[in-house]
Short mmCIF file of C-alpha atoms and ligand atoms in Angstrom, two decimals:
data_model
loop_
_atom_site.label_atom_id
_atom_site.label_comp_id
_atom_site.label_asym_id
_atom_site.label_seq_id
_atom_site.Cartn_x
_atom_site.Cartn_y
_atom_site.Cartn_z
CA MET K 19 0.00 0.00 0.00
CA THR K 20 1.39 3.34 -1.03
CA GLN K 21 -0.03 5.48 1.75
CA GLU K 22 -2.56 5.47 4.56
CA LYS K 23 -4.90 8.38 4.07
CA LEU K 24 -8.35 6.82 4.02
CA PHE K 25 -9.00 6.89 7.77
CA THR K 26 -7.42 10.25 8.43
CA PRO K 27 -9.44 13.44 8.92
CA PHE K 28 -9.87 15.99 6.15
CA THR K 29 -10.91 19.58 6.55
CA ILE K 30 -13.08 21.15 3.94
CA LYS K 31 -14.01 24.75 4.66
CA ASN K 32 -15.42 24.76 8.22
CA PHE K 33 -16.03 20.99 8.40
CA THR K 34 -13.61 18.30 9.50
CA LEU K 35 -14.45 14.88 8.12
CA LYS K 36 -13.52 11.91 10.31
CA ASN K 37 -12.39 9.91 7.27
CA ARG K 38 -12.25 10.24 3.49
CA ILE K 39 -15.22 8.03 2.62
CA GLY K 40 -18.52 9.31 1.27
CA VAL K 41 -21.72 7.73 -0.03
CA ALA K 42 -22.06 8.71 -3.68
CA PRO K 43 -25.37 10.21 -4.80
CA MET K 44 -27.75 7.38 -5.76
CA THR K 45 -31.19 7.75 -7.23
CA ARG K 46 -33.66 5.26 -5.76
CA MET K 47 -36.91 6.16 -7.58
CA SER K 48 -38.92 5.48 -4.45
CA ALA K 49 -41.02 8.65 -4.17
CA ALA K 50 -44.76 8.66 -4.67
CA ALA K 51 -46.62 11.62 -6.20
CA ASP K 52 -45.55 13.76 -3.23
CA SER K 53 -41.87 13.53 -4.38
CA ILE K 54 -40.84 12.32 -0.92
CA PRO K 55 -38.61 9.20 -0.77
CA ARG K 56 -39.81 6.09 1.06
CA GLN K 57 -38.93 5.85 4.75
CA ASP K 58 -36.67 2.83 4.15
CA VAL K 59 -34.67 4.91 1.66
CA PHE K 60 -34.22 7.62 4.29
CA ASP K 61 -33.27 4.94 6.84
CA PHE K 62 -30.71 3.53 4.37
CA LEU K 63 -28.97 6.92 4.24
CA ILE K 64 -28.98 7.30 8.02
CA ARG K 65 -27.56 3.77 8.40
CA ARG K 66 -24.67 4.61 6.07
CA ALA K 67 -23.79 7.53 8.38
CA LYS K 68 -24.10 5.33 11.46
CA LYS K 69 -21.82 2.77 9.82
CA GLY K 70 -18.95 5.13 9.28
CA ALA K 71 -19.28 7.19 6.09
CA SER K 72 -18.23 10.78 6.67
CA ILE K 73 -20.38 12.23 3.87
CA VAL K 74 -23.83 11.10 2.85
CA TYR K 75 -25.15 12.36 -0.44
CA THR K 76 -28.83 12.35 -1.30
CA GLU K 77 -30.10 10.98 -4.56
CA ALA K 78 -30.30 13.54 -7.39
CA ILE K 79 -33.11 15.87 -6.34
CA VAL K 80 -35.22 17.25 -9.19
CA THR K 81 -35.15 21.04 -9.46
CA ASP K 82 -38.63 21.80 -10.75
CA TYR K 83 -42.12 20.57 -11.55
CA GLU K 84 -41.80 21.22 -15.25
CA SER K 85 -39.02 19.49 -17.13
CA ALA K 86 -36.25 18.53 -14.70
CA GLN K 87 -37.27 14.96 -13.86
CA GLY K 88 -35.47 12.12 -15.62
CA TYR K 89 -36.82 9.00 -13.90
CA PRO K 90 -40.04 7.96 -12.21
CA GLY K 91 -40.26 8.32 -8.45
CA GLN K 92 -37.62 11.04 -8.06
CA ALA K 93 -37.63 13.41 -5.13
CA ARG K 94 -37.95 17.18 -4.77
CA ILE K 95 -37.22 19.64 -1.96
CA LEU K 96 -39.50 22.44 -3.06
CA THR K 97 -42.58 22.24 -0.85
CA GLN K 98 -42.88 22.52 2.93
CA PRO K 99 -43.88 18.84 3.34
CA GLN K 100 -40.85 17.80 1.25
CA ILE K 101 -38.55 20.00 3.33
CA ASP K 102 -40.08 18.72 6.55
CA ALA K 103 -39.63 15.10 5.44
CA TRP K 104 -35.86 15.61 4.97
CA LYS K 105 -35.30 17.51 8.26
CA PRO K 106 -35.11 14.49 10.62
CA VAL K 107 -33.04 12.57 8.06
CA VAL K 108 -30.46 15.34 7.86
CA LYS K 109 -30.38 15.64 11.67
CA ALA K 110 -29.90 11.90 12.10
CA ILE K 111 -27.03 11.85 9.58
CA GLN K 112 -25.37 14.78 11.37
CA LYS K 113 -25.87 13.12 14.75
CA GLU K 114 -23.75 10.23 13.48
CA GLY K 115 -20.94 12.66 12.71
CA ALA K 116 -21.40 12.74 8.94
CA LEU K 117 -22.13 15.60 6.55
CA ALA K 118 -25.42 15.56 4.67
CA ILE K 119 -25.13 16.93 1.14
CA MET K 120 -28.07 17.37 -1.21
CA GLN K 121 -27.36 16.76 -4.88
CA MET K 122 -29.69 18.53 -7.32
CA PHE K 123 -30.15 18.08 -11.03
CA HIS K 124 -32.10 18.94 -14.12
CA CYS K 125 -31.98 16.11 -16.63
CA GLY K 126 -32.44 18.23 -19.78
CA ARG K 127 -32.72 16.07 -22.90
CA MET K 128 -32.67 12.89 -20.80
CA ALA K 129 -36.23 13.71 -19.74
CA TRP K 130 -38.93 11.18 -19.84
CA PRO K 131 -41.61 13.82 -20.49
CA GLU K 132 -44.43 11.64 -19.13
CA VAL K 133 -42.93 11.86 -15.64
CA ASN K 134 -42.78 15.65 -15.77
CA PRO K 135 -46.04 17.37 -14.96
CA ALA K 136 -45.58 19.84 -17.87
CA ASN K 137 -44.69 17.01 -20.27
CA ARG K 138 -41.70 18.95 -21.62
CA SER K 139 -38.17 18.04 -22.62
CA ILE K 140 -35.71 20.93 -22.93
CA ALA K 141 -31.99 21.15 -23.68
CA PRO K 142 -29.35 23.51 -25.05
CA SER K 143 -30.04 22.25 -28.59
CA PRO K 144 -32.74 20.10 -30.21
CA ILE K 145 -30.54 17.01 -30.38
CA THR K 146 -31.35 13.63 -28.83
CA PRO K 147 -28.93 11.06 -27.48
CA LYS K 148 -28.36 8.35 -30.10
CA GLN K 149 -29.47 5.51 -27.89
CA ASP K 150 -33.05 4.84 -26.84
CA ASN K 151 -34.22 5.56 -23.35
CA PRO K 152 -33.36 2.27 -21.59
CA MET K 153 -36.29 2.68 -19.24
CA THR K 154 -38.98 3.10 -21.88
CA GLY K 155 -37.32 1.31 -24.80
CA VAL K 156 -38.24 4.19 -27.12
CA PRO K 157 -36.11 7.04 -28.48
CA TYR K 158 -35.75 10.13 -26.34
CA PRO K 159 -38.02 12.89 -27.66
CA VAL K 160 -36.36 15.74 -29.53
CA PRO K 161 -35.95 18.41 -26.84
CA GLU K 162 -36.96 22.03 -27.29
CA ALA K 163 -33.93 24.32 -27.49
CA MET K 164 -34.04 26.41 -24.34
CA SER K 165 -35.03 30.04 -24.75
CA LEU K 166 -33.47 32.72 -22.57
CA PHE K 167 -36.68 32.62 -20.54
CA ASP K 168 -36.26 28.85 -20.07
CA ILE K 169 -32.66 29.36 -18.94
CA GLU K 170 -33.71 31.88 -16.30
CA HIS K 171 -36.60 29.71 -15.21
CA VAL K 172 -34.43 26.59 -14.85
CA ILE K 173 -31.85 28.53 -12.83
CA ALA K 174 -34.69 29.61 -10.54
CA GLY K 175 -35.47 25.91 -9.98
CA PHE K 176 -31.89 25.24 -8.84
CA VAL K 177 -32.13 28.24 -6.50
CA GLU K 178 -35.48 27.18 -5.02
CA THR K 179 -34.21 23.65 -4.47
CA ALA K 180 -31.06 24.95 -2.78
CA LYS K 181 -33.23 27.10 -0.51
CA GLY K 182 -35.30 24.03 0.35
CA ALA K 183 -32.16 22.11 1.23
CA ILE K 184 -30.84 24.91 3.42
CA GLU K 185 -34.20 25.06 5.19
CA ALA K 186 -34.00 21.28 5.69
CA GLY K 187 -30.61 21.77 7.39
CA PHE K 188 -28.24 20.21 4.83
CA ASP K 189 -24.51 20.90 5.34
CA GLY K 190 -23.94 21.25 1.63
CA ILE K 191 -25.41 21.41 -1.82
CA GLU K 192 -24.05 19.71 -4.91
CA ILE K 193 -24.84 20.95 -8.40
CA HIS K 194 -24.90 17.91 -10.68
CA GLY K 195 -22.82 18.91 -13.68
CA ALA K 196 -22.04 15.32 -14.71
CA HIS K 197 -23.46 12.26 -16.50
CA GLY K 198 -24.88 13.97 -19.57
CA TYR K 199 -27.64 15.85 -17.71
CA LEU K 200 -28.57 19.46 -18.39
CA ILE K 201 -25.48 21.29 -17.10
CA ASN K 202 -23.22 18.70 -18.73
CA GLN K 203 -25.28 19.11 -21.94
CA PHE K 204 -24.42 22.82 -21.99
CA LEU K 205 -20.73 22.14 -21.27
CA SER K 206 -20.32 19.52 -24.00
CA PRO K 207 -20.05 20.19 -27.73
CA TYR K 208 -21.74 16.80 -28.20
CA SER K 209 -25.08 18.23 -27.07
CA ASN K 210 -24.59 21.99 -27.24
CA GLN K 211 -24.65 23.41 -30.73
CA ARG K 212 -26.05 26.82 -29.88
CA SER K 213 -24.88 29.87 -31.73
CA ASP K 214 -25.76 32.39 -28.98
CA GLU K 215 -23.70 33.32 -25.92
CA TYR K 216 -24.41 29.87 -24.37
CA GLY K 217 -22.74 27.88 -27.15
CA GLY K 218 -19.55 27.69 -29.20
CA SER K 219 -16.40 28.47 -27.22
CA VAL K 220 -15.61 26.71 -23.93
CA GLU K 221 -16.39 29.95 -22.09
CA ASN K 222 -19.77 30.25 -23.77
CA ARG K 223 -20.67 26.63 -23.10
CA TYR K 224 -19.62 27.21 -19.49
CA ARG K 225 -21.93 30.26 -19.12
CA PHE K 226 -25.00 28.29 -18.01
CA ALA K 227 -23.03 26.44 -15.29
CA HIS K 228 -21.59 29.77 -14.17
CA GLU K 229 -25.03 31.34 -13.89
CA VAL K 230 -26.42 28.38 -11.95
CA ILE K 231 -23.48 28.41 -9.51
CA GLN K 232 -23.63 32.16 -8.99
CA ALA K 233 -27.38 32.16 -8.41
CA VAL K 234 -27.23 29.21 -6.01
CA HIS K 235 -24.28 30.70 -4.13
CA GLN K 236 -26.41 33.74 -3.29
CA VAL K 237 -28.82 31.64 -1.22
CA ILE K 238 -26.29 29.46 0.60
CA PRO K 239 -25.06 30.65 3.99
CA ASP K 240 -21.27 30.93 4.33
CA ASP K 241 -21.09 27.95 6.66
CA ARG K 242 -22.44 25.46 4.10
CA LEU K 243 -20.63 23.73 1.28
CA LEU K 244 -21.17 24.13 -2.43
CA VAL K 245 -19.84 21.31 -4.61
CA VAL K 246 -19.98 20.63 -8.37
CA ARG K 247 -19.97 17.11 -9.84
CA ILE K 248 -18.39 16.61 -13.26
CA SER K 249 -17.73 13.73 -15.67
CA ASN K 250 -16.69 13.30 -19.27
CA TRP K 251 -19.31 10.60 -19.85
CA GLY K 252 -23.08 10.51 -19.85
CA VAL K 253 -25.57 7.80 -18.98
CA ALA K 254 -26.80 7.79 -22.60
CA ASP K 255 -24.27 7.25 -25.40
CA MET K 256 -21.85 6.16 -22.70
CA GLU K 257 -19.00 5.50 -25.09
CA VAL K 258 -18.82 9.16 -26.15
CA SER K 259 -16.29 11.44 -24.45
CA LEU K 260 -18.23 14.61 -23.69
CA PHE K 261 -15.12 16.75 -23.99
CA ASP K 262 -12.76 16.45 -26.91
CA THR K 263 -9.38 17.05 -25.33
CA LYS K 264 -7.65 17.14 -21.99
CA GLU K 265 -6.98 20.84 -22.57
CA GLU K 266 -10.71 21.50 -22.96
CA TYR K 267 -11.50 19.53 -19.79
CA GLN K 268 -8.82 21.35 -17.81
CA GLU K 269 -9.97 24.72 -19.10
CA LEU K 270 -13.42 23.91 -17.70
CA ILE K 271 -11.95 22.85 -14.37
CA LYS K 272 -10.07 26.16 -14.23
CA LEU K 273 -13.34 28.03 -14.87
CA PHE K 274 -15.05 26.06 -12.09
CA SER K 275 -12.14 26.89 -9.79
CA LYS K 276 -12.86 30.61 -10.11
CA GLU K 277 -16.33 30.08 -8.68
CA PRO K 278 -17.30 30.25 -5.00
CA ILE K 279 -17.33 26.45 -4.69
CA ASP K 280 -15.67 24.27 -2.06
CA ALA K 281 -14.87 21.05 -3.93
CA ILE K 282 -15.08 19.31 -7.28
CA SER K 283 -16.48 15.80 -7.38
CA VAL K 284 -15.14 13.80 -10.32
CA SER K 285 -17.24 10.88 -11.53
CA THR K 286 -15.69 8.08 -13.58
CA TYR K 287 -16.60 4.49 -14.47
CA GLU K 288 -13.19 3.45 -13.33
CA TYR K 289 -11.02 5.82 -11.33
CA GLN K 290 -7.71 4.53 -12.71
CA GLN K 291 -8.63 4.83 -16.34
CA LYS K 292 -6.34 7.12 -18.35
CA THR K 293 -8.35 9.67 -20.31
CA PHE K 294 -8.21 11.87 -23.42
CA GLY K 295 -5.37 9.79 -24.83
CA SER K 296 -3.13 11.05 -22.01
CA ASN K 297 -1.31 8.94 -19.45
CA LYS K 298 -3.33 10.50 -16.62
CA ASN K 299 -6.62 9.60 -15.02
CA MET K 300 -9.48 12.06 -14.45
CA ALA K 301 -8.47 12.81 -10.85
CA GLN K 302 -4.90 13.59 -11.92
CA LEU K 303 -6.09 15.86 -14.72
CA THR K 304 -8.46 17.60 -12.33
CA ARG K 305 -5.81 18.00 -9.65
CA GLU K 306 -3.42 19.58 -12.16
CA ALA K 307 -6.01 22.24 -12.99
CA THR K 308 -7.35 23.17 -9.55
CA ASP K 309 -6.41 23.78 -5.93
CA LEU K 310 -9.90 22.83 -4.76
CA PRO K 311 -10.46 19.62 -2.81
CA VAL K 312 -11.19 16.74 -5.22
CA MET K 313 -13.60 13.86 -4.65
CA ILE K 314 -13.21 10.79 -6.84
CA CYS K 315 -15.68 8.00 -7.59
CA GLY K 316 -15.79 4.98 -9.87
CA GLY K 317 -14.73 1.40 -9.24
CA ILE K 318 -13.41 1.94 -5.71
CA TYR K 319 -14.34 -1.25 -3.86
CA ASP K 320 -11.72 -2.15 -1.24
CA ARG K 321 -9.00 -0.64 0.85
CA VAL K 322 -6.28 -0.93 -1.74
CA SER K 323 -8.33 0.77 -4.46
CA ALA K 324 -9.53 3.46 -2.02
CA GLU K 325 -6.00 4.28 -0.83
CA ASP K 326 -4.78 4.20 -4.41
CA ALA K 327 -7.53 6.59 -5.55
CA LEU K 328 -6.56 8.97 -2.74
CA GLN K 329 -3.15 9.49 -4.28
CA ASP K 330 -4.82 11.96 -6.63
CA ALA K 331 -7.85 13.02 -4.60
CA ASP K 332 -8.90 14.01 -1.09
CA ILE K 333 -12.12 12.06 -0.66
CA VAL K 334 -13.39 8.83 -2.21
CA LEU K 335 -17.07 8.26 -2.91
CA SER K 336 -18.54 4.82 -3.38
CA GLY K 337 -21.80 4.01 -5.08
CA LYS K 338 -22.37 0.29 -5.52
CA SER K 339 -20.21 -0.93 -2.62
CA LEU K 340 -22.03 1.27 -0.14
CA LEU K 341 -25.38 0.49 -1.74
CA LEU K 342 -24.98 -3.25 -1.50
CA ASN K 343 -22.83 -3.68 1.59
CA SER K 344 -23.97 -1.75 4.64
CA ASN K 345 -20.76 -2.82 6.44
CA TRP K 346 -18.50 -1.55 3.68
CA VAL K 347 -16.66 1.07 5.75
CA GLU K 348 -15.93 -1.47 8.50
CA ASP K 349 -14.89 -4.07 5.94
CA VAL K 350 -12.54 -1.61 4.30
CA TRP K 351 -11.13 -0.67 7.70
CA ALA K 352 -10.49 -4.37 8.35
CA ASP K 353 -8.85 -4.61 4.91
CA LYS K 354 -11.18 -7.49 4.03
CA ALA K 355 -10.99 -9.10 0.60
CA LEU K 356 -14.00 -7.53 -1.12
CA ASN K 357 -15.71 -8.14 -4.44
CA ARG K 358 -16.46 -5.51 -6.97
CA TYR K 359 -20.19 -5.28 -7.66
CA LYS K 360 -21.63 -5.32 -11.18
CA SER K 361 -24.02 -2.66 -12.46
CA GLU K 362 -26.88 -5.19 -12.71
CA GLU K 363 -26.53 -5.95 -9.01
CA ALA K 364 -27.25 -2.29 -8.27
CA ASP K 365 -30.66 -2.50 -9.95
CA ILE K 366 -32.00 -3.63 -6.60
CA ALA K 367 -31.79 0.07 -5.69
CA TYR K 368 -34.96 0.64 -7.70
CA THR K 369 -37.11 -2.09 -6.21
CA ALA K 370 -39.47 -1.77 -3.26
CA GLU K 371 -37.21 -4.04 -1.24
CA PRO K 372 -35.71 -2.22 1.75
CA LEU K 373 -31.92 -2.45 1.63
CA PRO K 374 -29.99 -3.34 4.78
C1 LIG V 6 -28.42 2.87 -8.11
C2 LIG V 6 -27.55 4.02 -8.55
C3 LIG V 6 -28.09 5.30 -8.65
C4 LIG V 6 -27.27 6.38 -9.01
N1 LIG V 6 -27.79 7.65 -9.00
C5 LIG V 6 -26.97 8.72 -9.17
C6 LIG V 6 -27.44 10.03 -8.94
O1 LIG V 6 -28.59 10.27 -8.57
N2 LIG V 6 -26.56 11.05 -9.12
C7 LIG V 6 -25.27 10.84 -9.50
O2 LIG V 6 -24.51 11.80 -9.65
N3 LIG V 6 -24.79 9.60 -9.70
C8 LIG V 6 -25.61 8.54 -9.52
N4 LIG V 6 -25.10 7.27 -9.64
C9 LIG V 6 -23.67 7.09 -9.93
C10 LIG V 6 -22.89 6.92 -8.63
O3 LIG V 6 -22.92 8.11 -7.86
C11 LIG V 6 -21.41 6.56 -8.94
O4 LIG V 6 -20.83 7.61 -9.63
C12 LIG V 6 -21.30 5.28 -9.76
O5 LIG V 6 -22.10 4.25 -9.18
C13 LIG V 6 -19.85 4.78 -9.83
O6 LIG V 6 -19.34 4.52 -8.58
P1 LIG V 6 -19.16 2.99 -8.03
O7 LIG V 6 -18.25 2.31 -9.00
O8 LIG V 6 -18.60 3.17 -6.67
O9 LIG V 6 -20.54 2.38 -8.04
C14 LIG V 6 -25.91 6.17 -9.32
C15 LIG V 6 -25.39 4.88 -9.24
C16 LIG V 6 -26.16 3.82 -8.83
C17 LIG V 6 -25.55 2.44 -8.72
#
């Protein structure tokens, strides 16, 4: 083992984490029409805090009632009952000594319009992913290119959701800029072919993210965290790199670093994978371009991989291992031989079955 960082504290702004392990954001699709997750899904999050994770992310919370939702049964934090439902969950996570961070997203062209009350699909440009929607088996609808009014309106949804999360007591807010959802769609030339000030150059494609971050920052008290998640892949057309070159990716990271954010969370399929034809992985490329704390996720499943990933990052996030093994932090601490879970095994996340 190269170093022993995983179970050491890390300070991020005014918070000191007891270790470097966080629960990655994971959508569970458990909410009924009230957009409030099932109690067992809340309990699952609290249990992860009790069992040693130092950060617990929520699932991706949908930012409006119009076009933001990408999957059935997603949650919102926009109404008083929704806020009130999260309050005891956040408190319980904090009581266990972990940070509670709300991730919020707008899915843009990945919308399944039927699950959005306004039956709309909007995106930077009227271009669909090439692959069909795996959940419906039919092509994604051609999205409407967002007008300037739409842009302002969508930003307002991020702001309202952030306000809801602050009211619910969350320690931090994450803006989901990864996985081919709306913010990522603006950043990437693959989905953004606008000719106005929101498209074209890297700076123009970055403008929407900038406006979201700035607007959200205004409503977040100084003692809370603001994080951005980024990836160069999307859940549709997975094989496509959403940025063309390492230079383009690093230019974006430099732009993010000028914002009032406290960390960048880098999402990969496989943390070690070298990217953009370079001999560096995504965490290394991110680290080179920013002084901000870096979180890394993707294929971290045991102590060796976690310590290894920390060579180029400050915090590791786990999705599947923490989803499927409630004792994962303890097992990692004990340096147990652990298996890497397959994506299909994680589908249990979407069933009504309570997870341990
Ligand atoms: C069931 C499930 C739901 C997920 N939902 C989200 C989500 O809401 N937001 C997000 O940013 N990533 C989501 N992801 C991706 C994970 O956060 C993580 O990046 C991915 O699982 C890779 O990490 P792993 O190899 O540790 O599983 C989800 C993953 C799984 C397995």
